[in-house]
XYZ file of C-alpha atoms in Angstrom:
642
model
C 0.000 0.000 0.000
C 1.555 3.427 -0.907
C 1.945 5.736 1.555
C -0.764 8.657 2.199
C 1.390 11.781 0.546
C 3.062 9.521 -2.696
C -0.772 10.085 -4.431
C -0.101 13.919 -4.470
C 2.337 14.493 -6.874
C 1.478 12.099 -8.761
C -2.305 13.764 -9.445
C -0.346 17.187 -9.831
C 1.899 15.866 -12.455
C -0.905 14.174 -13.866
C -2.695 17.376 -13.856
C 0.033 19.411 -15.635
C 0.850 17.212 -18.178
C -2.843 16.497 -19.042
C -2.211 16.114 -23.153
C -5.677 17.227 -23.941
C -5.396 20.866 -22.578
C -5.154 23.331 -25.567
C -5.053 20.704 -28.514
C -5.832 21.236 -32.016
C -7.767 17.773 -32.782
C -9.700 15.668 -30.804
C -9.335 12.288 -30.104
C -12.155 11.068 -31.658
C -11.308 12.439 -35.042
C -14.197 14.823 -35.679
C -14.604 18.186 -36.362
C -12.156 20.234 -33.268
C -11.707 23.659 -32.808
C -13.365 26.886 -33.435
C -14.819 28.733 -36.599
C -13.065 31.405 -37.873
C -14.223 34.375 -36.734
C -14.115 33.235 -33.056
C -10.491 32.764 -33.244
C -10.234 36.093 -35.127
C -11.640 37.109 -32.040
C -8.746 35.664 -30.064
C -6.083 37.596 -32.096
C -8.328 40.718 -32.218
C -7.609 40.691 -28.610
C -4.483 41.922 -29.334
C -5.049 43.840 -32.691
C -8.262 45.370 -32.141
C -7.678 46.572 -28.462
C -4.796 48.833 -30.098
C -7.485 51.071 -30.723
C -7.554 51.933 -27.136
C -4.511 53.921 -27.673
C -4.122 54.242 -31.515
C -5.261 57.140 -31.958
C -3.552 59.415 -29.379
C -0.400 57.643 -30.734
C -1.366 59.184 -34.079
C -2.460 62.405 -33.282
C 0.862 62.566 -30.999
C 2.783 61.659 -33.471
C 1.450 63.560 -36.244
C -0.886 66.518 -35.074
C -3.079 67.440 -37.072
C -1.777 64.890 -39.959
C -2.637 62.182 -38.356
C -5.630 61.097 -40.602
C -3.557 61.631 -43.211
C -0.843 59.208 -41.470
C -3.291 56.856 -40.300
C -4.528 56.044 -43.906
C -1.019 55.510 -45.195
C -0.844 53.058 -41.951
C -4.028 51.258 -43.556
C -3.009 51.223 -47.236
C 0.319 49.451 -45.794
C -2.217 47.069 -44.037
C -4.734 46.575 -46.576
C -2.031 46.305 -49.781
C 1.450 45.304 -47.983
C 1.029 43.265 -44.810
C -2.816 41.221 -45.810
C -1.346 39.759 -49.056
C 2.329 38.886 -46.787
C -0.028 36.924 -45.022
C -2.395 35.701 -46.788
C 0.979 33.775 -48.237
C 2.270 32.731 -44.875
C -0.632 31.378 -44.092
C -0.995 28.613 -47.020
C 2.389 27.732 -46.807
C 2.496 27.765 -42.824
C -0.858 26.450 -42.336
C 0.454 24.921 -39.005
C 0.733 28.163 -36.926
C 4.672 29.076 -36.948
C 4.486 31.406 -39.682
C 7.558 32.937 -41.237
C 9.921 31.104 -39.165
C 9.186 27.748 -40.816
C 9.033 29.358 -43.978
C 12.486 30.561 -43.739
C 13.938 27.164 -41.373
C 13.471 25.074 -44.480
C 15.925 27.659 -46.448
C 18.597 27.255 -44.176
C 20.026 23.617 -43.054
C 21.629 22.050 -39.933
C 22.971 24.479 -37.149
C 22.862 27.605 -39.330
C 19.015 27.254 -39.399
C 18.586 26.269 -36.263
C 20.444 29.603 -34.762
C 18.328 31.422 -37.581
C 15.025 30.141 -35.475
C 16.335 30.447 -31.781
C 17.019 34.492 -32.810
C 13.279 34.850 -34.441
C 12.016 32.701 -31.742
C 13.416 35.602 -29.575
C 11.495 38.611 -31.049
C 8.543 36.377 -31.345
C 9.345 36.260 -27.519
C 10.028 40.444 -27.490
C 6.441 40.428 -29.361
C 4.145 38.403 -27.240
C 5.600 38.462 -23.936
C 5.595 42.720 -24.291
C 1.815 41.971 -25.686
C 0.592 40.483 -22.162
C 3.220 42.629 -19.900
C 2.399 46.107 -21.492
C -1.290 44.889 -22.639
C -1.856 44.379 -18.724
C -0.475 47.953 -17.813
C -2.208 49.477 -19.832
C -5.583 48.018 -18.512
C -4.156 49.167 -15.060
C -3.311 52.304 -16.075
C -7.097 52.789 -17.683
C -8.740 51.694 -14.405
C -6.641 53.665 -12.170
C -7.620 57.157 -14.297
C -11.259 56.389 -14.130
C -12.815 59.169 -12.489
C -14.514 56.690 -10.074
C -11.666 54.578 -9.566
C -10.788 55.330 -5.467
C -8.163 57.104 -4.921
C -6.269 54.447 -2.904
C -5.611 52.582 -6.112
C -2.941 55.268 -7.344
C 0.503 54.177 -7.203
C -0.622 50.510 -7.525
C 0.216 49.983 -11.243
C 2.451 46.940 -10.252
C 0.163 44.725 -7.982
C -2.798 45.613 -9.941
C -0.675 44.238 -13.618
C 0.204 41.275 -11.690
C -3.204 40.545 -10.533
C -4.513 40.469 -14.101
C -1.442 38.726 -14.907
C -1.909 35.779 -12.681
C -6.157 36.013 -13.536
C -4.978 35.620 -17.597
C -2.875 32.669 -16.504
C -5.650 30.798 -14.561
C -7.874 30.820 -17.550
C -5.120 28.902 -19.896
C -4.366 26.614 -17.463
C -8.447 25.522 -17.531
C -8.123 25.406 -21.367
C -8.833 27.135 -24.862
C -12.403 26.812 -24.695
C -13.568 29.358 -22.321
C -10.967 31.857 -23.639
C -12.358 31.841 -26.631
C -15.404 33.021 -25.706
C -14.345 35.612 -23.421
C -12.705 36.830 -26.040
C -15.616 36.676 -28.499
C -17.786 38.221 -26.108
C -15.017 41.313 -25.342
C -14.307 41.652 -28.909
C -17.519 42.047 -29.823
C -18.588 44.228 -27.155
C -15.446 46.601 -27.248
C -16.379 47.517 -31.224
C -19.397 47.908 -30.664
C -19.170 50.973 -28.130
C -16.556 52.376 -30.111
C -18.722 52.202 -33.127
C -21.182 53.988 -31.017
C -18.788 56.854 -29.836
C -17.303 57.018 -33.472
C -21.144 57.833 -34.594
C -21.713 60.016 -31.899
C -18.675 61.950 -32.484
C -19.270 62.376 -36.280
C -23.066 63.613 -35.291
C -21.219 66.373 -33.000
C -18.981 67.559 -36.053
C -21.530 67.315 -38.671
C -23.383 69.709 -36.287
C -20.738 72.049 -35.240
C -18.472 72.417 -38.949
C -16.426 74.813 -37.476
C -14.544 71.812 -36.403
C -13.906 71.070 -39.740
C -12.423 74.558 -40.323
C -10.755 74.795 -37.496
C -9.073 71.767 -38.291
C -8.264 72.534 -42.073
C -6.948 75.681 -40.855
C -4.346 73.952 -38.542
C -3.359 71.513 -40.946
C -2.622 73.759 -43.835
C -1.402 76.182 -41.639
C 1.166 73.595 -40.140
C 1.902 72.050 -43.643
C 0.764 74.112 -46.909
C 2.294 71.935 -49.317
C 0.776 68.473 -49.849
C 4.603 67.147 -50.938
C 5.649 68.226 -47.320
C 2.396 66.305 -46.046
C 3.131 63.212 -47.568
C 7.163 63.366 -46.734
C 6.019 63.922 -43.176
C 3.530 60.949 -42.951
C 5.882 59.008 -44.232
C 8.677 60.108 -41.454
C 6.453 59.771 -38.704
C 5.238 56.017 -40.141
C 7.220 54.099 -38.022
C 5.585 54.848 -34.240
C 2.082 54.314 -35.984
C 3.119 50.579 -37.084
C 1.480 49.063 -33.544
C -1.723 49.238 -35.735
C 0.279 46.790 -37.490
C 0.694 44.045 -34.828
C -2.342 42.002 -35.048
C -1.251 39.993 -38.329
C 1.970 38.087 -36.794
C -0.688 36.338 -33.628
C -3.432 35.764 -36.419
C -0.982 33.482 -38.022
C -0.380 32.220 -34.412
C -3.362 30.884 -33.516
C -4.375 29.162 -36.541
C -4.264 25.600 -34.991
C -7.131 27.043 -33.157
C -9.288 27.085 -36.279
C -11.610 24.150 -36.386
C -10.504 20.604 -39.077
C -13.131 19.840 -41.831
C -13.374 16.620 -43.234
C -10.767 15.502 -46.110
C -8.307 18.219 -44.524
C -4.683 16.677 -43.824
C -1.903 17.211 -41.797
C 0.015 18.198 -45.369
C -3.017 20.572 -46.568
C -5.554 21.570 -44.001
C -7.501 23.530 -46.909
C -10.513 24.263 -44.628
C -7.967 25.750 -42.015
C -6.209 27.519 -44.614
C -9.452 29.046 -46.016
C -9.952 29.959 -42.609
C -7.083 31.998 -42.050
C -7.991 33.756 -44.709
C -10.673 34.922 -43.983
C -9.779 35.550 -40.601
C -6.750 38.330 -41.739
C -8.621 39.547 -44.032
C -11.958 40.222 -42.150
C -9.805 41.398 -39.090
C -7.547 43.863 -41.301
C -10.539 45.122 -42.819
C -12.286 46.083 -39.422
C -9.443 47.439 -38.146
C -8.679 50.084 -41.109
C -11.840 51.170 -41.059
C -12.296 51.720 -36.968
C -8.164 53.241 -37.545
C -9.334 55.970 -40.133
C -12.619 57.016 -38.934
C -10.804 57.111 -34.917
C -8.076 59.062 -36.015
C -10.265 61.772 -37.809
C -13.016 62.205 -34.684
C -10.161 61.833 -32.115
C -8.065 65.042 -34.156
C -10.769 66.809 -35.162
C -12.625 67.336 -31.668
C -9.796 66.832 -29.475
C -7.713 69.841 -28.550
C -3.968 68.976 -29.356
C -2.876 69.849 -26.021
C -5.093 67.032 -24.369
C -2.845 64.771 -26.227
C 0.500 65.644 -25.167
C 2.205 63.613 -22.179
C -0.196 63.992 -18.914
C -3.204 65.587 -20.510
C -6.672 64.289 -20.353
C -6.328 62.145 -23.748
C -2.785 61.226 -23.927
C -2.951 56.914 -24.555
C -7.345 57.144 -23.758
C -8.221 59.605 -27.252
C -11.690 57.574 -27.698
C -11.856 56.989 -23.905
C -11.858 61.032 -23.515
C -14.509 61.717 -26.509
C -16.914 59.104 -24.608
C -17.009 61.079 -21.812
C -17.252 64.412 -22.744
C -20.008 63.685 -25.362
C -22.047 60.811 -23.504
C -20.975 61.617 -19.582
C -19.082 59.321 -17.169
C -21.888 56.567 -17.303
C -20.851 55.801 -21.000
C -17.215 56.602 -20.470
C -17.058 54.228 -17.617
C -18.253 51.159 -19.546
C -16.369 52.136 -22.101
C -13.274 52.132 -20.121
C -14.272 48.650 -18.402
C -14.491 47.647 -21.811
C -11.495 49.306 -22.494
C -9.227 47.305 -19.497
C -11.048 44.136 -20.056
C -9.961 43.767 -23.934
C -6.619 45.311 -23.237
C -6.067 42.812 -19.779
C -7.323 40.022 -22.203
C -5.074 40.920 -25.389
C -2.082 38.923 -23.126
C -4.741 35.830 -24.399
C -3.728 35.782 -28.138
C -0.138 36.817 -27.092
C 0.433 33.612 -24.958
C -1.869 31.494 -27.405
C 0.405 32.104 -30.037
C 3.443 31.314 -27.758
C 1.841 28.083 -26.530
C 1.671 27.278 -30.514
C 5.378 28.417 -31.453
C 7.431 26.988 -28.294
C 5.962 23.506 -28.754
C 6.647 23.305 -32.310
C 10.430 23.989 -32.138
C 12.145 23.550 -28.953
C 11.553 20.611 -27.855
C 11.830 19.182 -31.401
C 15.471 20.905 -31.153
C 16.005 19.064 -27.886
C 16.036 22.849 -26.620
C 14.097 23.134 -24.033
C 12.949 19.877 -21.732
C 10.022 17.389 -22.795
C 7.233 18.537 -20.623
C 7.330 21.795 -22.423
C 5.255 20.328 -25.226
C 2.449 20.378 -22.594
C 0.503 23.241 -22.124
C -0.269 23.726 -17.864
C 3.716 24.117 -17.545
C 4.332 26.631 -20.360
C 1.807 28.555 -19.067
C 3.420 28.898 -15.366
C 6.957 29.541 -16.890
C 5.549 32.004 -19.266
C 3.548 33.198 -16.333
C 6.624 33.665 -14.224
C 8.256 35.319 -17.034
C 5.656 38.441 -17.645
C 5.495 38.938 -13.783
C 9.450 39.426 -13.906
C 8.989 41.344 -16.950
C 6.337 43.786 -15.152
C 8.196 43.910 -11.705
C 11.515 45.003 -13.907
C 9.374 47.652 -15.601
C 7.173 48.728 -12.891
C 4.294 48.501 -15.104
C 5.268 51.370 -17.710
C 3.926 51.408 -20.678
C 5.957 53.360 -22.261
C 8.987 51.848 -21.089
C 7.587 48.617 -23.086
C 6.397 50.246 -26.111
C 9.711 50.511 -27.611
C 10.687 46.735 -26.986
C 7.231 45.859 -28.174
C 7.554 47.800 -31.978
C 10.672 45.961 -32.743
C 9.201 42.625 -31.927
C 6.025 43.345 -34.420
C 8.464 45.220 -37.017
C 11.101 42.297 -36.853
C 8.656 39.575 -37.269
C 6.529 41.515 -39.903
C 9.992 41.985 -41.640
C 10.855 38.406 -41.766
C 7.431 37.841 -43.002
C 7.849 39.684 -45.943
C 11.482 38.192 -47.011
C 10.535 34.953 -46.548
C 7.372 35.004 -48.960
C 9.791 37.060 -51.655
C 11.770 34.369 -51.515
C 8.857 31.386 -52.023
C 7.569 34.026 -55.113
C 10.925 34.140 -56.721
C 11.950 30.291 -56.113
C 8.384 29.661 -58.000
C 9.047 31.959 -61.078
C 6.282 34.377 -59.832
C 8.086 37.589 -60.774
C 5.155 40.214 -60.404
C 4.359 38.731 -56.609
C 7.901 38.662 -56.013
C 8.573 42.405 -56.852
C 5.541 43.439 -55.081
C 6.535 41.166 -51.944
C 10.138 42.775 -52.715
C 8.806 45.886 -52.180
C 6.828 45.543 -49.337
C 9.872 43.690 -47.540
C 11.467 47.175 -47.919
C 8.576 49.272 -46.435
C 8.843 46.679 -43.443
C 12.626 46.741 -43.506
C 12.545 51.271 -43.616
C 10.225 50.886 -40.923
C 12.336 48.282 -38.231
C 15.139 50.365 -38.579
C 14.019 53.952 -38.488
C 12.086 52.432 -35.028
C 15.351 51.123 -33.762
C 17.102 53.896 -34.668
C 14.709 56.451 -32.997
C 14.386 53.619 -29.605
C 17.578 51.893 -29.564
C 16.272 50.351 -26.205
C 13.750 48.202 -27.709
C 16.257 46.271 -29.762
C 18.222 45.902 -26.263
C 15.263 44.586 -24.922
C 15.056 42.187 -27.841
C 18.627 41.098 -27.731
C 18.204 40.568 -23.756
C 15.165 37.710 -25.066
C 17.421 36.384 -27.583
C 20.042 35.875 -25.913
C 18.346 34.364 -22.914
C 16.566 31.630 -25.754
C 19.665 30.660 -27.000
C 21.415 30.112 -23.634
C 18.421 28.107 -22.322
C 18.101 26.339 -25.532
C 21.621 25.214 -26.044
C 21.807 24.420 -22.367
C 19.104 22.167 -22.158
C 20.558 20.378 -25.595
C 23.755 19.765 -23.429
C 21.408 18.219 -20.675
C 19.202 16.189 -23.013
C 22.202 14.958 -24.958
C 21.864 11.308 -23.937
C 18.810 10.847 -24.160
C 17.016 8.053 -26.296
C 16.943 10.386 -29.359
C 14.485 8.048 -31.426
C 10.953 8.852 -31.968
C 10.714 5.177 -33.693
C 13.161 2.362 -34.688
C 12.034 0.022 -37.491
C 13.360 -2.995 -39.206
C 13.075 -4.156 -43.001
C 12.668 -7.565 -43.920
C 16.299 -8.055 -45.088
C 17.121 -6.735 -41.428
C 15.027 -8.888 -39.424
C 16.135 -12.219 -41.512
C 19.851 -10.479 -40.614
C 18.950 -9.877 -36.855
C 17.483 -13.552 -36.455
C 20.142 -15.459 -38.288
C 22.936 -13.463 -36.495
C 21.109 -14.080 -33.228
C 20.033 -17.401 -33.507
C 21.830 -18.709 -29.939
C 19.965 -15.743 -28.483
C 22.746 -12.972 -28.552
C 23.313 -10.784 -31.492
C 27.346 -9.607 -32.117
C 27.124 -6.279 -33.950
C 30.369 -4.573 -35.025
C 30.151 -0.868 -34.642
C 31.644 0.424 -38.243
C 31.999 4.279 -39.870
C 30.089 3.961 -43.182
C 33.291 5.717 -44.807
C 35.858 2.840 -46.003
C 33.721 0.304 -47.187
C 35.732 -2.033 -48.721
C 35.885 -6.200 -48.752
C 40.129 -5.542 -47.115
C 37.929 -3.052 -44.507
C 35.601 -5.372 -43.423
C 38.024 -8.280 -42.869
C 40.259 -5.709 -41.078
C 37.566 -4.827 -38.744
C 36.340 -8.071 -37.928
C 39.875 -9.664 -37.276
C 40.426 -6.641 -34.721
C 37.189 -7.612 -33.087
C 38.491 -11.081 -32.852
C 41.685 -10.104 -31.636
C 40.476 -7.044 -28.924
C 36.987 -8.302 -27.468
C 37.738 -12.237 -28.133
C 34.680 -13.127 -30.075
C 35.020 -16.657 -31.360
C 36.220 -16.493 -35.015
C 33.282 -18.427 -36.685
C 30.926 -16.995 -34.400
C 28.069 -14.859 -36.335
C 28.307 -10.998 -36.302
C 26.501 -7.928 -38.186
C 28.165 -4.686 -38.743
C 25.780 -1.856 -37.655
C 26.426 1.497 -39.587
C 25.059 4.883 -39.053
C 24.855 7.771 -41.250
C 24.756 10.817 -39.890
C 21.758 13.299 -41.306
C 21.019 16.520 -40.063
C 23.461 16.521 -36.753
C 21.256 19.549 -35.955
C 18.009 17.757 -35.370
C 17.509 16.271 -31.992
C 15.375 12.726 -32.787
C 13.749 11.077 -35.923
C 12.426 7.940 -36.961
C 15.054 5.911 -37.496
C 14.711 3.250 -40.393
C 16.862 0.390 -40.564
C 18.012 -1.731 -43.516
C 19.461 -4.737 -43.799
C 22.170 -5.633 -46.697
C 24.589 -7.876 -47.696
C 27.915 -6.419 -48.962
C 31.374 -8.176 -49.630
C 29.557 -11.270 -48.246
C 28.801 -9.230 -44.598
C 25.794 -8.802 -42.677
C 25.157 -4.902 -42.664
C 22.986 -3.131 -40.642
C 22.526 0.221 -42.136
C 20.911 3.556 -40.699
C 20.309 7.352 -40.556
C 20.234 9.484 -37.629
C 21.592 12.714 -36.290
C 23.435 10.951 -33.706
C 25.824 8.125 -34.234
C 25.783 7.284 -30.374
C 22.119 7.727 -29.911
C 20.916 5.736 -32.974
C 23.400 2.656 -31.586
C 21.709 2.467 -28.215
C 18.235 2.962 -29.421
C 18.409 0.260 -32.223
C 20.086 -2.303 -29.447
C 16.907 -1.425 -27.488
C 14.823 -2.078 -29.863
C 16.372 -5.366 -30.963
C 15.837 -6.486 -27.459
C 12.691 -5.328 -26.857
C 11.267 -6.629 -30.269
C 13.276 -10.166 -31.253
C 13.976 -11.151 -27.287
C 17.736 -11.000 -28.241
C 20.741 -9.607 -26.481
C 22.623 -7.378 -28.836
C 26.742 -6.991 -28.017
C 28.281 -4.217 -29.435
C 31.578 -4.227 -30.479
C 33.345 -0.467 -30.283
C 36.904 0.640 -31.095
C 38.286 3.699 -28.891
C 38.102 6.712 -30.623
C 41.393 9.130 -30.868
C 41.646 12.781 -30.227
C 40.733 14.964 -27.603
C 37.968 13.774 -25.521
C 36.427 17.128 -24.263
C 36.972 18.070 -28.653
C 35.130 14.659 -28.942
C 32.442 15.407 -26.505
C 31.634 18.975 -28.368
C 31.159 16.559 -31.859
C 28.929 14.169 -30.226
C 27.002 17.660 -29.110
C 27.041 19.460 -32.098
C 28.064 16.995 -34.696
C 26.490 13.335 -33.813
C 30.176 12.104 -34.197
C 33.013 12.450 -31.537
C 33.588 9.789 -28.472
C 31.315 6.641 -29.635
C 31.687 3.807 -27.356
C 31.779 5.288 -24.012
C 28.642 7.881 -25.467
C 26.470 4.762 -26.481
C 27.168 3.420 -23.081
C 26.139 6.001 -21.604
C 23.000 6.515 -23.152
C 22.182 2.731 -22.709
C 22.757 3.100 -18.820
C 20.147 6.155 -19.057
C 18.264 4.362 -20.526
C 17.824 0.990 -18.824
C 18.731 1.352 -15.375
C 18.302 -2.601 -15.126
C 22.082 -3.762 -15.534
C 20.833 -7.313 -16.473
C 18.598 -6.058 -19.145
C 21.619 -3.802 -20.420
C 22.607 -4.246 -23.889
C 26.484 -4.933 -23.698
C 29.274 -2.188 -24.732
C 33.120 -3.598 -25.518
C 35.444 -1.913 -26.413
C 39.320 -2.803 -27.038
């Protein structure tokens, strides 16, 4: 009988690793997931709740050219950034976006290092999503004229409360965050529809708005050249209205299967997608240009300047002084709930990206393919990230531009490259193009706020440390998703093992002939005293990508200079040896002995090969691995080496 306390961890474990939180498909192989415009709902969390502070950003930026600015930001959205992708998603129907597209143009270590530094602005993006999301919601309650005055100067505990409330929905699933989200998206458009019509009422009755207006703007800038060359300078702080494409992509596992969709082509999801970037983008420039033109018109400029009435709240301010503090208040709840809840599509598409590369890469540990533990690391993470801060907002705005711009960027190269490698010239030029708007805009942001690329090398760097650390770590692990035999192998492995032990003679698939074999097999003889008529196999790896962390492993059986071969692939020689003498056991009940030479050279240059290169120290590495393995000695498939 186990003792009392031994149940407990094993229901929490069982609890966080609980497979069926947050998947894509369902078990019984119907119809899973969500419709389209729900999960557009998810990443319009993010995008659409921009619109909270949008428009001050505009009219700061731009005065009384920020209409002006604001339709250059939506003819970048509606003719540069939808058809980007609309691309990525049919060729990255799976959720990762740009980052596959441009892993499969760069092989072994080179593309994994490629991935670990996107993975790291993805990071900058959706981490700075929740963390500065969160403070801004704070922010918004705290200058609600009935907020209490006790709750200034509590920016920090009140972000980490909504912090830690955002994390306990994950951890109960996708299901009911999808239709919080639905329900705030909804909701949050529709009063700023309201104010937007209101507002327009106001200056249809009261032109001299108009006028006065006009008058500013042509005072300010007379010639429409000078307009346009100023729009385009001040471009780069509007392009947050840019930032909900990059987590629609994100969340596309989300999107519910149809029938005759496959892993390869999930058309249905695909079609999906579509619609879902293009219906969101859509939305969104329309809410953008007709926000920016109320907000600027009836607004004086000064309100928008740091510490007046409007500066980050431009739509918050026009609902209460046209429709009173009643109106303004919901709107503002509105306001905090969709900006609190925009962390949602930020750590949804996180939850998708993590999963789908690290541990794959052996880069970060197993249980990180589950969803409960991702969600309290990347929990722990934004609380750090807000404590550091102190819950600015501006402090994080710079950090979360380059994230967006960097990821928009990469976006845009990697579908000029799929254009031109399919001879589609006109889409490649235009994707060419837009690749350069993208490119203009990153750099003229990092330029003006260095500090957001420092916060996005800080992320980077800290991926790539954990990742390559945890590779060192996992490095002996059974690195086989599967081991299986052909027929000409398992005749091999039974006529070799007849007496119920199998001899296999470890041998580099690099000299291969008849004078090699006899060489190798005398030395055998000679080192490890295995009877000279006694049956043996040579077992040869391959080494494939030495990047990639496991595979299937396939293994063939041949006959050459009248020699039993085993033959293989893998990315690690020492791996592939231990996991194909485990599966010989396990399957054919026979003991496999394998037969090593010592390897020369440097054994701590060795040990960085078998890391980095599948190669370096062999016998004492597939030993190793073995005793990991099998902690049952008896059960042990033997090592020799001489």
């Amino acid at each position: 009988m186990k003792a009392p306390g031994t149940t407990v961890p094993s229901r929490l474990r069982q609890w966080l690793t609980d497979g069926s939180v947050g998947q894509e498909h369902s078990s019984s192989g119907g119809k899973a997931g969500a419709t389209w415009w729900q999960v557009m709902c998810l990443s319009g969390l993010d995008y659409f709740s921009t619109l909270g502070y949008q428009p001050a950003i505009a009219a700061l930026a731009a005065g009384a050219l920020a209409p002006l600015a604001t339709l250059i930001l939506v003819a970048v959205t509606l003719c540069a950034a939808l058809p980007v992708y609309r691309r990525v998603a049919t060729e990255s129907p799976h959720g990762q976006g740009s980052i596959a597209m441009l892993e499969r143009l760069m092989p072994h270590w080179k593309g994994k290092v490629f991935v670990l530094v996107l993975l790291g602005f993805a990071a900058t993006d959706f981490m700075i999503t929740a963390t500065l999301s969160a403070a801004d919601a704070s922010a918004h309650l705290i200058e609600n004229p009935f907020t209490p005055e006790w709750f200034t100067g509590k920016q920090v505990p009140i972000t980490l409360v909504l912090l830690i409330l955002l994390g306990a929905l994950f951890l109960r699933g996708f299901t009911e965050v999808i239709w919080i989200a639905v329900t705030l998206v909804f909701s949050f458009l529709a009063l700023n529809l309201v104010i937007i019509v209101v507002s327009a009422a106001s200056i249809i009755e009261n032109p001299v708005s108009i006028t006065r207006w006009l008058d500013s703007l042509f005072t300010a800038h007379g010639d429409p050249l000078m307009m346009l060359l100023v729009c385009l300078i001040v471009f780069p702080k509007l392009a947050l209205g840019l930032s909900g494409f990059e987590t629609g992509v994100a969340v596309m596992p989300q999107i519910a299967s149809a029938p005759g969709d496959t892993e390869a082509n999930p058309a249905a999801r695909i079609r999906g997608a579509k619609k879902l970037l293009t219906t969101a983008a859509l939305i969104m420039s329309g809410f953008l240009v007709l926000s920016s033109i109320v907000t600027t018109v009836l607004i004086p400029a000064q309100e928008f300047q740091p510490g007046g009435a409007a500066n980050g709240r431009a739509l918050s301010w026009l609902a209460h002084h046209l429709m009173g503090d009643a109106f303004g208040t919901a709107y503002d709840l509105s306001t905090i709930l969709i900006l609190w809840f925009a962390g949602a599509s930020a750590l949804a598409g996180m939850l998708n990206l993590i999963p789908r590369y690290l541990p794959r890469f052996g880069m970060a540990p197993a249980w990180a393919s589950a969803v409960r533990p991702l969600v309290l690391v990347l929990l722990l993470v934004a609380i750090a990230i807000t404590i550091h801060f102190e819950a600015s907002v501006d402090a994080q705005g710079a950090a979360y531009a380059t994230g967006v711009l960097v990821l928009m960027s990469s976006a845009a190269i990697a579908v000029t490259i799929s254009a031109r490698r399919r001879g589609e010239k006109g889409k490649a030029l235009l994707f060419g193009a837009t690749s350069l708007v993208f490119a203009y805009t990153t750099i003229a942001n990092c330029v003006e706020r260095p500090d957001g690329l420092k916060i996005a090398a800080f992320f980077i760097a800290a991926v790539l440390l954990v990742s390559l650390l945890s590779r060192f770590r996992r490095s002996t692990e059974l690195r086989a998703t599967s081991v299986r035999f052909d027929e000409p192998a398992v005749a091999i492995i039974r006529q070799a093992g007849s007496a119920g032990l199998l001899r296999l003679i470890a041998h580099e698939p690099v000299k291969t002939s008849k004078r090699r074999y006899i060489h190798k097999h005398q030395h055998a003889v000679l080192a490890s005293h295995i009877p000279q008529r006694a049956p043996v196999a040579f077992l040869e790896i391959k080494v494939s990508d030495y990047s990639d962390f496991a595979q299937d492993i396939e293994v063939r059986g041949i006959t050459r200079h009248g020699q039993w071969i085993l033959e293989a692939t893998a990315p690690s020689v020492s791996t592939a040896i231990a996991a194909i003498a485990m599966a010989i056991r396990d399957d054919y009940e026979v003991m496999p002995h394998i037969y090593f030479r010592w390897t020369e050279g440097n054994p701590l240059l060795n040990l960085a090969k078998f890391i980095f290169l599948g190669q370096g120290e062999i016998a004492p590495l597939t030993r190793e691995v073995l005793r990991e393995a099998e902690p049952n000695l008896q059960r042990r498939p033997w090592v020799h080496v001489g």
